[in-house]
PDB file of C-alpha atoms in Angstrom:
ATOM      1  CA  ASN A   1     -63.680-104.933 165.204  1.00  0.00           C
ATOM      2  CA  LEU A   2     -59.952-105.586 166.731  1.00  0.00           C
ATOM      3  CA  LYS A   3     -57.093-104.136 165.671  1.00  0.00           C
ATOM      4  CA  TYR A   4     -54.001-106.278 165.687  1.00  0.00           C
ATOM      5  CA  ILE A   5     -50.003-106.086 164.886  1.00  0.00           C
ATOM      6  CA  THR A   6     -48.104-109.120 163.344  1.00  0.00           C
ATOM      7  CA  LYS A   7     -44.847-110.380 164.448  1.00  0.00           C
ATOM      8  CA  SER A   8     -43.349-108.507 161.192  1.00  0.00           C
ATOM      9  CA  GLY A   9     -44.929-105.306 162.227  1.00  0.00           C
ATOM     10  CA  ASP A  10     -48.001-105.342 159.884  1.00  0.00           C
ATOM     11  CA  THR A  11     -51.469-104.242 160.741  1.00  0.00           C
ATOM     12  CA  GLY A  12     -54.732-105.648 160.421  1.00  0.00           C
ATOM     13  CA  TRP A  13     -58.433-106.308 161.624  1.00  0.00           C
ATOM     14  CA  LEU A  14     -60.186-108.947 162.996  1.00  0.00           C
ATOM     15  CA  ASP A  15     -64.234-109.185 163.597  1.00  0.00           C
ATOM     16  CA  PHE A  16     -64.605-111.021 166.700  1.00  0.00           C
ATOM     17  CA  ALA A  17     -67.561-112.800 167.964  1.00  0.00           C
ATOM     18  CA  PRO A  18     -67.720-113.695 171.618  1.00  0.00           C
ATOM     19  CA  GLU A  19     -69.709-116.220 173.207  1.00  0.00           C
ATOM     20  CA  VAL A  20     -70.265-116.941 176.825  1.00  0.00           C
ATOM     21  CA  ILE A  21     -69.636-120.874 177.816  1.00  0.00           C
ATOM     22  CA  ASN A  22     -69.090-122.862 180.458  1.00  0.00           C
ATOM     23  CA  TYR A  23     -65.819-124.279 180.432  1.00  0.00           C
ATOM     24  CA  ASP A  24     -64.322-126.630 182.821  1.00  0.00           C
ATOM     25  CA  GLY A  25     -67.317-125.584 185.221  1.00  0.00           C
ATOM     26  CA  LYS A  26     -66.363-122.000 184.976  1.00  0.00           C
ATOM     27  CA  LEU A  27     -67.671-119.278 182.767  1.00  0.00           C
ATOM     28  CA  SER A  28     -65.643-118.546 180.141  1.00  0.00           C
ATOM     29  CA  ILE A  29     -65.745-116.366 176.984  1.00  0.00           C
ATOM     30  CA  LEU A  30     -65.490-118.275 173.618  1.00  0.00           C
ATOM     31  CA  ALA A  31     -64.319-115.762 170.815  1.00  0.00           C
ATOM     32  CA  THR A  32     -64.146-116.436 167.007  1.00  0.00           C
ATOM     33  CA  GLY A  33     -62.486-113.946 164.682  1.00  0.00           C
ATOM     34  CA  ILE A  34     -62.279-113.630 160.838  1.00  0.00           C
ATOM     35  CA  ASP A  35     -59.291-111.263 159.264  1.00  0.00           C
ATOM     36  CA  ILE A  36     -61.329-108.631 157.568  1.00  0.00           C
ATOM     37  CA  THR A  37     -58.420-106.278 156.654  1.00  0.00           C
ATOM     38  CA  GLU A  38     -58.849-106.623 152.917  1.00  0.00           C
ATOM     39  CA  ARG A  39     -62.512-106.278 153.182  1.00  0.00           C
ATOM     40  CA  LEU A  40     -61.932-102.785 154.939  1.00  0.00           C
ATOM     41  CA  ASN A  41     -59.148-101.756 152.648  1.00  0.00           C
ATOM     42  CA  SER A  42     -61.919-102.613 149.801  1.00  0.00           C
ATOM     43  CA  GLU A  43     -64.344-100.517 151.786  1.00  0.00           C
ATOM     44  CA  LYS A  44     -61.771 -97.481 152.408  1.00  0.00           C
ATOM     45  CA  GLU A  45     -60.872 -97.452 148.698  1.00  0.00           C
ATOM     46  CA  LEU A  46     -64.409 -97.638 147.395  1.00  0.00           C
ATOM     47  CA  ILE A  47     -65.466 -94.750 149.806  1.00  0.00           C
ATOM     48  CA  ASN A  48     -62.312 -92.681 148.264  1.00  0.00           C
ATOM     49  CA  LEU A  49     -63.042 -93.693 144.694  1.00  0.00           C
ATOM     50  CA  SER A  50     -66.974 -92.621 145.548  1.00  0.00           C
ATOM     51  CA  GLU A  51     -65.473 -89.160 146.737  1.00  0.00           C
ATOM     52  CA  ARG A  52     -63.150 -88.781 143.938  1.00  0.00           C
ATOM     53  CA  LEU A  53     -66.170 -89.321 141.470  1.00  0.00           C
ATOM     54  CA  HIS A  54     -68.380 -87.125 143.373  1.00  0.00           C
ATOM     55  CA  LEU A  55     -65.973 -84.375 143.158  1.00  0.00           C
ATOM     56  CA  ALA A  56     -65.426 -85.271 139.478  1.00  0.00           C
ATOM     57  CA  THR A  57     -69.082 -85.132 138.505  1.00  0.00           C
ATOM     58  CA  ASN A  58     -69.697 -82.017 140.471  1.00  0.00           C
ATOM     59  CA  ALA A  59     -66.844 -80.063 139.229  1.00  0.00           C
ATOM     60  CA  ALA A  60     -68.069 -81.225 135.465  1.00  0.00           C
ATOM     61  CA  HIS A  61     -71.787 -80.591 136.544  1.00  0.00           C
ATOM     62  CA  ILE A  62     -72.584 -84.270 135.431  1.00  0.00           C
ATOM     63  CA  GLY A  63     -75.940 -85.618 136.973  1.00  0.00           C
ATOM     64  CA  ILE A  64     -76.131 -89.315 137.800  1.00  0.00           C
ATOM     65  CA  TRP A  65     -79.239 -91.350 137.855  1.00  0.00           C
ATOM     66  CA  ASP A  66     -80.273 -95.146 138.769  1.00  0.00           C
ATOM     67  CA  LEU A  67     -83.415 -96.749 137.317  1.00  0.00           C
ATOM     68  CA  ASP A  68     -84.701-100.011 139.342  1.00  0.00           C
ATOM     69  CA  VAL A  69     -86.002-101.863 136.612  1.00  0.00           C
ATOM     70  CA  VAL A  70     -87.712-104.527 138.757  1.00  0.00           C
ATOM     71  CA  SER A  71     -89.377-101.341 140.907  1.00  0.00           C
ATOM     72  CA  ASN A  72     -89.812 -99.042 138.033  1.00  0.00           C
ATOM     73  CA  LYS A  73     -88.518 -96.602 140.670  1.00  0.00           C
ATOM     74  CA  LEU A  74     -86.148 -93.859 139.091  1.00  0.00           C
ATOM     75  CA  ILE A  75     -83.020 -92.187 141.799  1.00  0.00           C
ATOM     76  CA  TRP A  76     -81.378 -88.821 141.004  1.00  0.00           C
ATOM     77  CA  ASP A  77     -78.649 -87.119 142.311  1.00  0.00           C
ATOM     78  CA  ASN A  78     -78.678 -83.154 143.247  1.00  0.00           C
ATOM     79  CA  THR A  79     -77.258 -82.524 139.954  1.00  0.00           C
ATOM     80  CA  MET A  80     -80.053 -84.049 138.207  1.00  0.00           C
ATOM     81  CA  PHE A  81     -82.565 -81.827 139.670  1.00  0.00           C
ATOM     82  CA  GLN A  82     -80.422 -78.592 138.673  1.00  0.00           C
ATOM     83  CA  LEU A  83     -80.208 -79.908 134.840  1.00  0.00           C
ATOM     84  CA  TYR A  84     -83.983 -79.847 134.763  1.00  0.00           C
ATOM     85  CA  GLY A  85     -84.312 -76.555 136.835  1.00  0.00           C
ATOM     86  CA  ILE A  86     -86.010 -77.914 139.876  1.00  0.00           C
ATOM     87  CA  THR A  87     -85.978 -78.910 143.218  1.00  0.00           C
ATOM     88  CA  ALA A  88     -86.171 -82.715 144.645  1.00  0.00           C
ATOM     89  CA  ASP A  89     -89.255 -81.598 146.595  1.00  0.00           C
ATOM     90  CA  SER A  90     -90.787 -80.227 143.261  1.00  0.00           C
ATOM     91  CA  PHE A  91     -92.332 -83.513 142.260  1.00  0.00           C
ATOM     92  CA  SER A  92     -93.487 -86.715 143.964  1.00  0.00           C
ATOM     93  CA  GLY A  93     -90.568 -88.866 142.250  1.00  0.00           C
ATOM     94  CA  ALA A  94     -87.464 -88.498 139.568  1.00  0.00           C
ATOM     95  CA  TYR A  95     -89.659 -90.310 137.051  1.00  0.00           C
ATOM     96  CA  GLU A  96     -92.315 -87.993 137.253  1.00  0.00           C
ATOM     97  CA  ALA A  97     -89.794 -85.057 137.253  1.00  0.00           C
ATOM     98  CA  TRP A  98     -87.967 -86.619 134.267  1.00  0.00           C
ATOM     99  CA  GLU A  99     -91.338 -87.015 132.005  1.00  0.00           C
ATOM    100  CA  ALA A 100     -92.657 -83.696 133.137  1.00  0.00           C
ATOM    101  CA  GLY A 101     -89.290 -81.861 132.117  1.00  0.00           C
ATOM    102  CA  LEU A 102     -88.946 -83.793 128.841  1.00  0.00           C
ATOM    103  CA  HIS A 103     -89.769 -81.797 125.988  1.00  0.00           C
ATOM    104  CA  PRO A 104     -93.311 -83.187 124.407  1.00  0.00           C
ATOM    105  CA  GLU A 105     -91.630 -84.096 121.004  1.00  0.00           C
ATOM    106  CA  ASN A 106     -88.838 -86.072 122.934  1.00  0.00           C
ATOM    107  CA  LEU A 107     -90.882 -87.988 124.919  1.00  0.00           C
ATOM    108  CA  ALA A 108     -91.898 -91.123 123.069  1.00  0.00           C
ATOM    109  CA  ARG A 109     -88.577 -91.052 121.782  1.00  0.00           C
ATOM    110  CA  GLY A 110     -86.822 -91.088 125.247  1.00  0.00           C
ATOM    111  CA  HIS A 111     -88.940 -94.167 126.285  1.00  0.00           C
ATOM    112  CA  GLU A 112     -88.338 -96.023 123.475  1.00  0.00           C
ATOM    113  CA  GLU A 113     -84.735 -95.657 123.812  1.00  0.00           C
ATOM    114  CA  ILE A 114     -84.743 -97.004 127.243  1.00  0.00           C
ATOM    115  CA  GLN A 115     -86.982 -99.928 126.354  1.00  0.00           C
ATOM    116  CA  MET A 116     -84.465-100.661 123.405  1.00  0.00           C
ATOM    117  CA  ALA A 117     -81.362-100.428 125.933  1.00  0.00           C
ATOM    118  CA  LEU A 118     -83.497-102.876 128.362  1.00  0.00           C
ATOM    119  CA  ARG A 119     -84.170-105.267 125.484  1.00  0.00           C
ATOM    120  CA  ASP A 120     -80.201-104.906 124.680  1.00  0.00           C
ATOM    121  CA  GLU A 121     -81.149-104.000 121.369  1.00  0.00           C
ATOM    122  CA  LYS A 122     -78.818-100.974 121.315  1.00  0.00           C
ATOM    123  CA  GLU A 123     -76.766 -98.648 123.650  1.00  0.00           C
ATOM    124  CA  PHE A 124     -78.494 -95.968 125.697  1.00  0.00           C
ATOM    125  CA  ASP A 125     -76.508 -93.104 124.108  1.00  0.00           C
ATOM    126  CA  THR A 126     -78.579 -90.146 123.035  1.00  0.00           C
ATOM    127  CA  GLU A 127     -79.557 -86.290 123.093  1.00  0.00           C
ATOM    128  CA  PHE A 128     -82.840 -84.647 124.235  1.00  0.00           C
ATOM    129  CA  CYS A 129     -84.141 -81.412 125.299  1.00  0.00           C
ATOM    130  CA  VAL A 130     -85.883 -80.662 128.555  1.00  0.00           C
ATOM    131  CA  VAL A 131     -88.009 -77.410 129.151  1.00  0.00           C
ATOM    132  CA  TRP A 132     -87.671 -75.812 132.430  1.00  0.00           C
ATOM    133  CA  PRO A 133     -90.386 -74.491 134.494  1.00  0.00           C
ATOM    134  CA  ASP A 134     -89.433 -70.908 133.176  1.00  0.00           C
ATOM    135  CA  GLN A 135     -90.090 -72.385 129.867  1.00  0.00           C
ATOM    136  CA  SER A 136     -86.656 -72.346 128.581  1.00  0.00           C
ATOM    137  CA  ILE A 137     -85.237 -74.920 126.493  1.00  0.00           C
ATOM    138  CA  HIS A 138     -81.963 -76.939 127.550  1.00  0.00           C
ATOM    139  CA  TYR A 139     -80.129 -79.776 125.741  1.00  0.00           C
ATOM    140  CA  LEU A 140     -79.009 -82.796 127.433  1.00  0.00           C
ATOM    141  CA  LYS A 141     -76.788 -85.784 126.675  1.00  0.00           C
ATOM    142  CA  ALA A 142     -77.439 -88.873 128.152  1.00  0.00           C
ATOM    143  CA  ASN A 143     -75.431 -92.200 128.459  1.00  0.00           C
ATOM    144  CA  ALA A 144     -76.364 -95.391 130.316  1.00  0.00           C
ATOM    145  CA  ILE A 145     -75.378 -98.736 130.930  1.00  0.00           C
ATOM    146  CA  VAL A 146     -77.838-101.708 131.864  1.00  0.00           C
ATOM    147  CA  GLN A 147     -76.852-104.229 134.703  1.00  0.00           C
ATOM    148  CA  ARG A 148     -78.369-107.735 134.300  1.00  0.00           C
ATOM    149  CA  ASP A 149     -79.050-111.023 136.141  1.00  0.00           C
ATOM    150  CA  VAL A 150     -77.170-114.155 135.124  1.00  0.00           C
ATOM    151  CA  SER A 151     -80.293-114.880 132.714  1.00  0.00           C
ATOM    152  CA  GLY A 152     -79.590-111.765 131.070  1.00  0.00           C
ATOM    153  CA  ASN A 153     -82.439-109.958 132.377  1.00  0.00           C
ATOM    154  CA  PRO A 154     -82.277-106.072 133.269  1.00  0.00           C
ATOM    155  CA  LEU A 155     -81.628-105.254 136.939  1.00  0.00           C
ATOM    156  CA  ARG A 156     -80.622-101.706 137.168  1.00  0.00           C
ATOM    157  CA  MET A 157     -79.827 -98.959 134.364  1.00  0.00           C
ATOM    158  CA  ILE A 158     -77.271 -96.543 135.604  1.00  0.00           C
ATOM    159  CA  GLY A 159     -76.734 -93.404 133.557  1.00  0.00           C
ATOM    160  CA  THR A 160     -75.547 -89.814 133.313  1.00  0.00           C
ATOM    161  CA  ASN A 161     -76.850 -86.868 132.031  1.00  0.00           C
ATOM    162  CA  TRP A 162     -75.184 -83.076 131.286  1.00  0.00           C
ATOM    163  CA  ASP A 163     -75.917 -79.898 129.450  1.00  0.00           C
ATOM    164  CA  ILE A 164     -74.719 -79.355 125.943  1.00  0.00           C
ATOM    165  CA  THR A 165     -76.881 -76.419 125.263  1.00  0.00           C
ATOM    166  CA  GLU A 166     -73.976 -74.218 124.732  1.00  0.00           C
ATOM    167  CA  ASN A 167     -72.570 -76.839 122.187  1.00  0.00           C
ATOM    168  CA  LYS A 168     -76.397 -77.002 120.698  1.00  0.00           C
ATOM    169  CA  THR A 169     -76.393 -73.015 120.442  1.00  0.00           C
ATOM    170  CA  ALA A 170     -73.069 -72.896 118.718  1.00  0.00           C
ATOM    171  CA  GLN A 171     -74.071 -75.524 116.177  1.00  0.00           C
ATOM    172  CA  GLU A 172     -77.364 -73.708 115.621  1.00  0.00           C
ATOM    173  CA  GLU A 173     -75.007 -70.273 115.213  1.00  0.00           C
ATOM    174  CA  ILE A 174     -72.852 -71.986 112.484  1.00  0.00           C
ATOM    175  CA  ARG A 175     -76.008 -73.642 110.621  1.00  0.00           C
ATOM    176  CA  LYS A 176     -77.464 -70.554 110.243  1.00  0.00           C
ATOM    177  CA  MET A 177     -74.021 -68.650 109.378  1.00  0.00           C
ATOM    178  CA  ASN A 178     -73.456 -71.304 106.466  1.00  0.00           C
ATOM    179  CA  ALA A 179     -77.222 -70.765 105.407  1.00  0.00           C
ATOM    180  CA  GLU A 180     -76.646 -66.999 105.303  1.00  0.00           C
ATOM    181  CA  LEU A 181     -73.576 -67.393 103.580  1.00  0.00           C
ATOM    182  CA  GLU A 182     -74.988 -69.865 100.852  1.00  0.00           C
ATOM    183  CA  ILE A 183     -77.924 -67.401 100.296  1.00  0.00           C
ATOM    184  CA  LYS A 184     -75.169 -64.440  99.764  1.00  0.00           C
ATOM    185  CA  VAL A 185     -72.887 -66.591  97.980  1.00  0.00           C
ATOM    186  CA  GLU A 186     -75.617 -67.626  95.426  1.00  0.00           C
ATOM    187  CA  LYS A 187     -76.729 -63.809  94.873  1.00  0.00           C
ATOM    188  CA  ARG A 188     -73.205 -62.879  94.560  1.00  0.00           C
ATOM    189  CA  THR A 189     -72.743 -65.671  91.671  1.00  0.00           C
ATOM    190  CA  LYS A 190     -75.944 -64.620  90.049  1.00  0.00           C
ATOM    191  CA  GLU A 191     -74.774 -60.935  90.207  1.00  0.00           C
ATOM    192  CA  LEU A 192     -71.834 -61.881  88.503  1.00  0.00           C
ATOM    193  CA  ALA A 193     -73.208 -63.728  86.051  1.00  0.00           C
ATOM    194  CA  GLU A 194     -75.518 -60.769  85.249  1.00  0.00           C
ATOM    195  CA  ILE A 195     -72.482 -58.326  85.273  1.00  0.00           C
ATOM    196  CA  ASN A 196     -70.425 -61.154  82.828  1.00  0.00           C
ATOM    197  CA  LYS A 197     -73.482 -61.290  80.521  1.00  0.00           C
ATOM    198  CA  ILE A 198     -73.618 -57.231  80.377  1.00  0.00           C
ATOM    199  CA  LEU A 199     -69.684 -57.250  79.777  1.00  0.00           C
ATOM    200  CA  HIS A 200     -69.733 -59.955  76.931  1.00  0.00           C
ATOM    201  CA  LYS A 201     -72.631 -58.008  75.233  1.00  0.00           C
ATOM    202  CA  GLU A 202     -70.544 -54.899  75.627  1.00  0.00           C
ATOM    203  CA  ILE A 203     -67.711 -56.475  74.382  1.00  0.00           C
ATOM    204  CA  GLU A 204     -69.384 -57.899  71.279  1.00  0.00           C
ATOM    205  CA  VAL A 205     -71.064 -54.597  70.594  1.00  0.00           C
ATOM    206  CA  ARG A 206     -67.595 -52.747  70.781  1.00  0.00           C
ATOM    207  CA  SER A 207     -66.014 -55.404  68.677  1.00  0.00           C
ATOM    208  CA  GLN A 208     -68.695 -55.103  65.776  1.00  0.00           C
ATOM    209  CA  THR A 209     -68.262 -50.845  66.371  1.00  0.00           C
ATOM    210  CA  GLU A 210     -64.308 -51.451  65.744  1.00  0.00           C
ATOM    211  CA  GLU A 211     -64.857 -53.865  62.823  1.00  0.00           C
ATOM    212  CA  ARG A 212     -66.911 -51.349  61.036  1.00  0.00           C
ATOM    213  CA  ILE A 213     -64.962 -48.278  61.782  1.00  0.00           C
ATOM    214  CA  SER A 214     -61.845 -50.356  60.568  1.00  0.00           C
ATOM    215  CA  LEU A 215     -63.546 -51.401  57.314  1.00  0.00           C
ATOM    216  CA  VAL A 216     -64.664 -47.423  56.696  1.00  0.00           C
ATOM    217  CA  TYR A 217     -61.128 -46.528  57.742  1.00  0.00           C
ATOM    218  CA  ASN A 218     -59.356 -48.937  55.402  1.00  0.00           C
ATOM    219  CA  ALA A 219     -62.124 -48.416  52.500  1.00  0.00           C
ATOM    220  CA  SER A 220     -62.055 -44.680  52.673  1.00  0.00           C
ATOM    221  CA  PRO A 221     -60.471 -43.307  49.160  1.00  0.00           C
ATOM    222  CA  TYR A 222     -58.832 -40.526  51.258  1.00  0.00           C
ATOM    223  CA  SER A 223     -55.347 -40.679  52.955  1.00  0.00           C
ATOM    224  CA  ILE A 224     -55.874 -41.028  56.795  1.00  0.00           C
ATOM    225  CA  ILE A 225     -52.944 -40.744  59.009  1.00  0.00           C
ATOM    226  CA  LEU A 226     -52.924 -40.445  62.947  1.00  0.00           C
ATOM    227  CA  VAL A 227     -49.469 -38.619  63.933  1.00  0.00           C
ATOM    228  CA  ASP A 228     -48.743 -38.101  67.395  1.00  0.00           C
ATOM    229  CA  SER A 229     -47.229 -34.637  69.257  1.00  0.00           C
ATOM    230  CA  LYS A 230     -43.821 -35.698  68.129  1.00  0.00           C
ATOM    231  CA  GLY A 231     -44.610 -36.270  64.379  1.00  0.00           C
ATOM    232  CA  ILE A 232     -44.738 -40.258  64.547  1.00  0.00           C
ATOM    233  CA  ILE A 233     -46.993 -41.731  62.635  1.00  0.00           C
ATOM    234  CA  ARG A 234     -49.097 -44.340  64.647  1.00  0.00           C
ATOM    235  CA  LEU A 235     -51.772 -45.011  62.271  1.00  0.00           C
ATOM    236  CA  ALA A 236     -52.183 -45.243  58.171  1.00  0.00           C
ATOM    237  CA  ASN A 237     -54.805 -46.625  55.922  1.00  0.00           C
ATOM    238  CA  TYR A 238     -54.744 -48.864  53.113  1.00  0.00           C
ATOM    239  CA  THR A 239     -55.063 -45.533  50.473  1.00  0.00           C
ATOM    240  CA  THR A 240     -51.948 -44.006  52.458  1.00  0.00           C
ATOM    241  CA  ARG A 241     -49.872 -47.145  51.908  1.00  0.00           C
ATOM    242  CA  GLU A 242     -51.044 -47.336  48.221  1.00  0.00           C
ATOM    243  CA  TYR A 243     -50.244 -43.287  47.519  1.00  0.00           C
ATOM    244  CA  PHE A 244     -46.638 -43.808  49.024  1.00  0.00           C
ATOM    245  CA  GLY A 245     -46.281 -47.229  47.959  1.00  0.00           C
ATOM    246  CA  TYR A 246     -44.670 -48.241  51.465  1.00  0.00           C
ATOM    247  CA  ASP A 247     -45.637 -51.285  53.363  1.00  0.00           C
ATOM    248  CA  VAL A 248     -47.226 -50.809  56.527  1.00  0.00           C
ATOM    249  CA  SER A 249     -44.197 -51.778  58.711  1.00  0.00           C
ATOM    250  CA  GLN A 250     -42.294 -48.790  56.798  1.00  0.00           C
ATOM    251  CA  ILE A 251     -45.277 -46.217  57.685  1.00  0.00           C
ATOM    252  CA  ILE A 252     -46.086 -47.051  61.331  1.00  0.00           C
ATOM    253  CA  GLY A 253     -43.351 -45.753  63.192  1.00  0.00           C
ATOM    254  CA  ALA A 254     -41.741 -43.162  60.807  1.00  0.00           C
ATOM    255  CA  ASN A 255     -41.511 -39.585  61.637  1.00  0.00           C
ATOM    256  CA  ILE A 256     -43.859 -37.598  59.207  1.00  0.00           C
ATOM    257  CA  SER A 257     -40.898 -34.915  58.625  1.00  0.00           C
TER     258      SER A 257
END
């Protein structure tokens, strides 16, 4: 590659292909070139973009995988192996590592969701759990896109994985707390209903008792008067009213003196 400077001061690059020829009876070099400035700038931008993507995925601990559909070969980056709790040399290939790490209850669904995405029946957007070699369970979120040829046949499937165990654990804790709270609320509601039942019964008994007392009190042939410490009449039965010929409003509140 040869760097050049234009008359206006701009720089660029040429890709030269020299060839030795016989020109006018003398050995000469014929050079042909094509401007590759735009291509090199694009490659440089692509490298910068790739570096930024690498930094971003590393910082977020996002794993990237690439499935070659034609050869059925799965490639993982280093973060993918970390998400599965293994190293790249632990298995013969990434596909074997994926199958070995996936929870048995999720294995069939995992295969089916990949096939559905390849058949263009649905997007690959799923969650599943993996079992690490130490038997601890971790939850992963996965998204992927499918690259196809002009006929629509799948060529590659490129996706990402990231750990959502903390979120799943928090959701499970919230679910348990809600379940426990519902049990406590139900228990408390039953207790309150029982207390209300008892109170209603006591009120009914008291009401009946007060009614009986009132009947006896007012039906007594004797004059019954309740006077407080200051000599004020607080209660007086019917017999008392009949004896003195006063209305109840005139007796209640009057001073006994």
